[in-house]
Amino acid sequence: MIRNSLPVSNCQTNIQKKKLTMTRADTAFAVVTIFWGFIGVVCPILTGLFMRKSPNRGIVQIMFVMTAVCCYLFWLCAFLFQINPLVGPQLESNLIRTMQYEWYGINPQHTPEHPEA
Amino acid sequence: MGSLFRSEEMTLCQLFLQSDAAYACVSELGEMGLVQFKDLNPDVNAFQRKFVNEIMRCEEMERKLRYIEKELKKDKLKIPDSDSNPKAPAPKEMIDLEATFEKIESELREVNTNAEALKRNYLELTELKEVLTKTQTFFREQGHGHHNVVEDAQHALVPEERVGSGDAIHKSVFIVFFQGEQLKARVRKICEGFRATLYPCPETAQERMDMLRGVTTRLEDLEIVKKIKAIYHTLNMCSFEHSRNNLIAECWAPAKVLEEVQAALRHGQDIPPTYFMTNRFTKVFQSIVHAYGVAGYREVNPALYTIISFPFLFAVMFGDTGHGFIMFLFGLWMVVSEKKLDQKKNDNEIFKMMFGGRYIILLMGLFSLYTGLIYNDIFSKSLNLFGSSWKFNYTQETLDGSFSLQMKPEDIFDDATTGAYPLGLDPVWQASINKITFTNSFKMKLSVIMGVLQMASGVLLSVFNHLHFKHYSFVLVQFVPEILFLLCIFGYLLALIFFKWLTINAHCASCAPSLLIHFINMFLYKYEEPANINGTVPAFHCDNMGPFGNYSQFEMKCTGQTVFYPHQRKAGLGARSHEHLVSSEVLPGQEGLSASEVDISTSVSINGGRGDAVMTMEEEEEGDAEAEFDTGEVFVGQAIHTIEYCLGCVSHTASYLRLWALSLAHAQLSEVLWNMLFRMGLKMDLPYVGSILVFACFGAFAVLTIAVLLVMEGLSAFLHALRLHWVEFQSKFYHGDGYLFDPFNFKEQMDPTLDDQ
């Protein structure tokens, strides 16, 4: 799974032993990789079969491959950049209040005492 | 691999033409438009060529036709657009054509000199009609033809104020009736004294119309004359062989159409022109590559990859779904109504340019849609499609306590169930205060990744060139050092980036190694013991690779090119000497760096130039006195190439950071337009009036979005993406020293604006 799977140093104070579950991120990784893999590998092969006579066959194949490579790489960079974030967002308090209400349904009227970091 | 990968194969053909048939043959070739004629008489003066008289006759005919055309345009007579493509006639017919044009021209000149008087006469004819109706009885009594009416009629004053058609001069009509020749002369003199006009024959105007109608149809001949002239220009390029009364022509033609051209001969020794078979989609991408330099003959063509990489790099800099969508719609409209817009013959230069690039605009819009989704930027707003991964839950006290809160990823970021946001950047960042710090880090690393990969692919493409032109040694001495240099330094940087993304997390944020410091230390050979630094990841110890790769291949490149290149040029030289030189270049070992080895490597690399000079001197001592080429010249040339490449790698990698800069500028401009303009209208809390104000605000927002963000930023990103292709990508493999295939084509002679085939 795309987490701290590589060996890390002894700096890590709390080594977490996580359950190996499929997170949403893993699903996303699989889906996107398969999608661009289809476009970048399967589509050129299909083009090679269906466009055998056309002089533009090579061009279409290269277009498929390059589109898949460029777009997948772009998505991959954005994805990998966020799996281990080193800084978090700094939001205005009022905005946090609104977000908590809209996104997480946390009503300011009855907010239980939750210890946060 | 597709017809755009390399330019087409060309064949040099020699045509042997009988003098009588030469004209007809060249005419046929011109209709086909597939061959380019070589000038076999390059040092002959234009006035000494064989067919100069015919060309002069053609030019004379052209001049006459142009004059006729001008006259027709002045009279606003419509010149019918003939769709037919008349073939060039035989030389005999040329004489007939000349005679016809001569006659028409003289007639037209004659007609023109009387034009003013004719117009006036026509006007007076209408007056005559009026007078006739009024004094009908008088004319019936006389009974003569209307031609002599005035002179032989009796005098009768019929003063009338008559406004002539066309001019506002008040005229009085009068009729003079008289008898005899003497009176006629006197009446004439008096009339002339008072500047009275005489009535003309009505047929004159009719005659004029007929003549002009006839001339109109002859304007098709202009096309024919141009063809004749073109044929004679081509025939001038042939060399004349007196012995057999033949004309010899040399021409280039694409190999695929050889049968059609009916020739068969071997290749010439000089460089053929470059020809790409393009359709209307690939034409525009090929043209932007040619704008920088036409590909050399059979060289690898970057246009094939530019089809996708150019819109993609544009989109990385443009990166907004909303703007990308508008651009996509614009491109789509132009593509769908292609035929209609093509026929309209719009004279607007700017629209013509944009119409020419309709496929590029379509692709750019499409890719911008995608990159906007990944940047999560739609008119400077973010989409929350899947739910943010930052799950926070603060108490009201905490929120009341401070104006803003900085979230810590180890607590707030949901690692366990959601992980990273599935599609692009998390939506929580759009509203955050430190958004730019976050996106800067992302976009800068992204730019370097894209840049290094594009440059590496450029270097890889040079292998195809080397293999095709059978410079097999170049693969070893040029490609291998180049790719090693690029990958060992910048590929290593890429590896570091990915490694840091994957392994360092927030629990270790304080001790996360800085890539920049690490990179600098690599160049300075500054290593720190792993035990001293708390938390340096052991994997980072493999940074021996970096400097090893760096210096070793640098030496290899310098020496390899200077050593092996001469080796290849001189086939007969023994390999001993060169192997000896190469083996003495034992590269420093990989297990750590002892002091002595460091000295060797540094000394050799620092004194690289001197070291090389020493080696080449040794080489010369070994007795390659027979030099077909200048060793010094080769050495200097390759040294320049080495330095250019190495410095270029560094500066071009930095140059790719413009991908970050422009996308940042675009995002900020978009945010400014929304916050300072549109949001002002939305925030106003005025009932009823507010709706009008919002409408006005939106109008300003829309106009500025299109003008600034779409047009200006679009052009800017277009230009920068183009520069990245021309300089950073193409300098790795492209020579661009060819010349375009310019076929002898009548269509292009007819319509000089038809510059795209």
JSON list of N, CA and C in Angstrom, two decimals, chain A residues 3-27:
[
{"chain": "A", "resi": 3, "resn": "ARG", "atom": "N", "xyz": [2.02, 3.69, 1.45]},
{"chain": "A", "resi": 3, "resn": "ARG", "atom": "CA", "xyz": [2.26, 4.42, 2.69]},
{"chain": "A", "resi": 3, "resn": "ARG", "atom": "C", "xyz": [3.72, 4.25, 3.04]},
{"chain": "A", "resi": 4, "resn": "ASN", "atom": "N", "xyz": [4.06, 4.29, 4.31]},
{"chain": "A", "resi": 4, "resn": "ASN", "atom": "CA", "xyz": [5.48, 4.20, 4.64]},
{"chain": "A", "resi": 4, "resn": "ASN", "atom": "C", "xyz": [5.95, 2.77, 4.50]},
{"chain": "A", "resi": 5, "resn": "SER", "atom": "N", "xyz": [6.01, 2.34, 3.28]},
{"chain": "A", "resi": 5, "resn": "SER", "atom": "CA", "xyz": [6.39, 0.96, 3.06]},
{"chain": "A", "resi": 5, "resn": "SER", "atom": "C", "xyz": [7.89, 0.78, 2.96]},
{"chain": "A", "resi": 6, "resn": "LEU", "atom": "N", "xyz": [8.60, 1.87, 2.69]},
{"chain": "A", "resi": 6, "resn": "LEU", "atom": "CA", "xyz": [10.05, 1.76, 2.58]},
{"chain": "A", "resi": 6, "resn": "LEU", "atom": "C", "xyz": [10.68, 1.91, 3.96]},
{"chain": "A", "resi": 7, "resn": "PRO", "atom": "N", "xyz": [11.83, 1.34, 4.14]},
{"chain": "A", "resi": 7, "resn": "PRO", "atom": "CA", "xyz": [12.44, 1.38, 5.48]},
{"chain": "A", "resi": 7, "resn": "PRO", "atom": "C", "xyz": [12.79, 2.81, 5.91]},
{"chain": "A", "resi": 8, "resn": "VAL", "atom": "N", "xyz": [12.36, 3.15, 7.09]},
{"chain": "A", "resi": 8, "resn": "VAL", "atom": "CA", "xyz": [12.66, 4.49, 7.57]},
{"chain": "A", "resi": 8, "resn": "VAL", "atom": "C", "xyz": [13.66, 4.39, 8.72]},
{"chain": "A", "resi": 9, "resn": "SER", "atom": "N", "xyz": [14.16, 5.55, 9.06]},
{"chain": "A", "resi": 9, "resn": "SER", "atom": "CA", "xyz": [15.24, 5.56, 10.06]},
{"chain": "A", "resi": 9, "resn": "SER", "atom": "C", "xyz": [14.67, 5.44, 11.47]},
{"chain": "A", "resi": 10, "resn": "ASN", "atom": "N", "xyz": [15.58, 5.44, 12.43]},
{"chain": "A", "resi": 10, "resn": "ASN", "atom": "CA", "xyz": [15.15, 5.29, 13.80]},
{"chain": "A", "resi": 10, "resn": "ASN", "atom": "C", "xyz": [14.66, 6.62, 14.38]},
{"chain": "A", "resi": 11, "resn": "CYS", "atom": "N", "xyz": [14.50, 7.61, 13.54]},
{"chain": "A", "resi": 11, "resn": "CYS", "atom": "CA", "xyz": [13.98, 8.88, 14.04]},
{"chain": "A", "resi": 11, "resn": "CYS", "atom": "C", "xyz": [12.52, 8.75, 14.42]},
{"chain": "A", "resi": 12, "resn": "GLN", "atom": "N", "xyz": [11.87, 7.88, 13.72]},
{"chain": "A", "resi": 12, "resn": "GLN", "atom": "CA", "xyz": [10.43, 7.77, 13.91]},
{"chain": "A", "resi": 12, "resn": "GLN", "atom": "C", "xyz": [10.12, 7.34, 15.33]},
{"chain": "A", "resi": 13, "resn": "THR", "atom": "N", "xyz": [9.44, 8.18, 16.06]},
{"chain": "A", "resi": 13, "resn": "THR", "atom": "CA", "xyz": [9.21, 7.90, 17.48]},
{"chain": "A", "resi": 13, "resn": "THR", "atom": "C", "xyz": [8.05, 6.93, 17.67]},
{"chain": "A", "resi": 14, "resn": "ASN", "atom": "N", "xyz": [6.99, 7.15, 16.98]},
{"chain": "A", "resi": 14, "resn": "ASN", "atom": "CA", "xyz": [5.87, 6.23, 17.16]},
{"chain": "A", "resi": 14, "resn": "ASN", "atom": "C", "xyz": [5.66, 5.45, 15.87]},
{"chain": "A", "resi": 15, "resn": "ILE", "atom": "N", "xyz": [6.20, 4.25, 15.89]},
{"chain": "A", "resi": 15, "resn": "ILE", "atom": "CA", "xyz": [6.05, 3.40, 14.71]},
{"chain": "A", "resi": 15, "resn": "ILE", "atom": "C", "xyz": [4.68, 2.79, 14.76]},
{"chain": "A", "resi": 16, "resn": "GLN", "atom": "N", "xyz": [3.89, 3.14, 13.76]},
{"chain": "A", "resi": 16, "resn": "GLN", "atom": "CA", "xyz": [2.52, 2.66, 13.79]},
{"chain": "A", "resi": 16, "resn": "GLN", "atom": "C", "xyz": [2.43, 1.32, 13.08]},
{"chain": "A", "resi": 17, "resn": "LYS", "atom": "N", "xyz": [1.70, 0.43, 13.69]},
{"chain": "A", "resi": 17, "resn": "LYS", "atom": "CA", "xyz": [1.43, -0.83, 13.01]},
{"chain": "A", "resi": 17, "resn": "LYS", "atom": "C", "xyz": [0.00, -0.75, 12.52]},
{"chain": "A", "resi": 18, "resn": "LYS", "atom": "N", "xyz": [-0.12, -0.41, 11.23]},
{"chain": "A", "resi": 18, "resn": "LYS", "atom": "CA", "xyz": [-1.48, -0.20, 10.74]},
{"chain": "A", "resi": 18, "resn": "LYS", "atom": "C", "xyz": [-2.03, -1.51, 10.17]},
{"chain": "A", "resi": 19, "resn": "LYS", "atom": "N", "xyz": [-3.30, -1.59, 10.22]},
{"chain": "A", "resi": 19, "resn": "LYS", "atom": "CA", "xyz": [-3.95, -2.72, 9.57]},
{"chain": "A", "resi": 19, "resn": "LYS", "atom": "C", "xyz": [-3.85, -2.51, 8.06]},
{"chain": "A", "resi": 20, "resn": "LEU", "atom": "N", "xyz": [-3.65, -3.58, 7.35]},
{"chain": "A", "resi": 20, "resn": "LEU", "atom": "CA", "xyz": [-3.52, -3.42, 5.90]},
{"chain": "A", "resi": 20, "resn": "LEU", "atom": "C", "xyz": [-4.91, -3.41, 5.27]},
{"chain": "A", "resi": 21, "resn": "THR", "atom": "N", "xyz": [-5.50, -2.23, 5.27]},
{"chain": "A", "resi": 21, "resn": "THR", "atom": "CA", "xyz": [-6.80, -2.09, 4.62]},
{"chain": "A", "resi": 21, "resn": "THR", "atom": "C", "xyz": [-6.63, -1.29, 3.34]},
{"chain": "A", "resi": 22, "resn": "MET", "atom": "N", "xyz": [-7.60, -1.41, 2.47]},
{"chain": "A", "resi": 22, "resn": "MET", "atom": "CA", "xyz": [-7.58, -0.64, 1.23]},
{"chain": "A", "resi": 22, "resn": "MET", "atom": "C", "xyz": [-8.14, 0.74, 1.52]},
{"chain": "A", "resi": 23, "resn": "THR", "atom": "N", "xyz": [-7.29, 1.72, 1.51]},
{"chain": "A", "resi": 23, "resn": "THR", "atom": "CA", "xyz": [-7.80, 3.06, 1.71]},
{"chain": "A", "resi": 23, "resn": "THR", "atom": "C", "xyz": [-8.35, 3.58, 0.39]},
{"chain": "A", "resi": 24, "resn": "ARG", "atom": "N", "xyz": [-9.01, 4.72, 0.49]},
{"chain": "A", "resi": 24, "resn": "ARG", "atom": "CA", "xyz": [-9.54, 5.34, -0.71]},
{"chain": "A", "resi": 24, "resn": "ARG", "atom": "C", "xyz": [-8.40, 5.67, -1.68]},
{"chain": "A", "resi": 25, "resn": "ALA", "atom": "N", "xyz": [-7.26, 6.05, -1.12]},
{"chain": "A", "resi": 25, "resn": "ALA", "atom": "CA", "xyz": [-6.13, 6.41, -1.97]},
{"chain": "A", "resi": 25, "resn": "ALA", "atom": "C", "xyz": [-5.64, 5.21, -2.76]},
{"chain": "A", "resi": 26, "resn": "ASP", "atom": "N", "xyz": [-5.64, 4.05, -2.14]},
{"chain": "A", "resi": 26, "resn": "ASP", "atom": "CA", "xyz": [-5.18, 2.86, -2.86]},
{"chain": "A", "resi": 26, "resn": "ASP", "atom": "C", "xyz": [-6.12, 2.55, -4.01]},
{"chain": "A", "resi": 27, "resn": "THR", "atom": "N", "xyz": [-7.42, 2.66, -3.74]},
{"chain": "A", "resi": 27, "resn": "THR", "atom": "CA", "xyz": [-8.39, 2.42, -4.81]},
{"chain": "A", "resi": 27, "resn": "THR", "atom": "C", "xyz": [-8.15, 3.38, -5.96]}
]
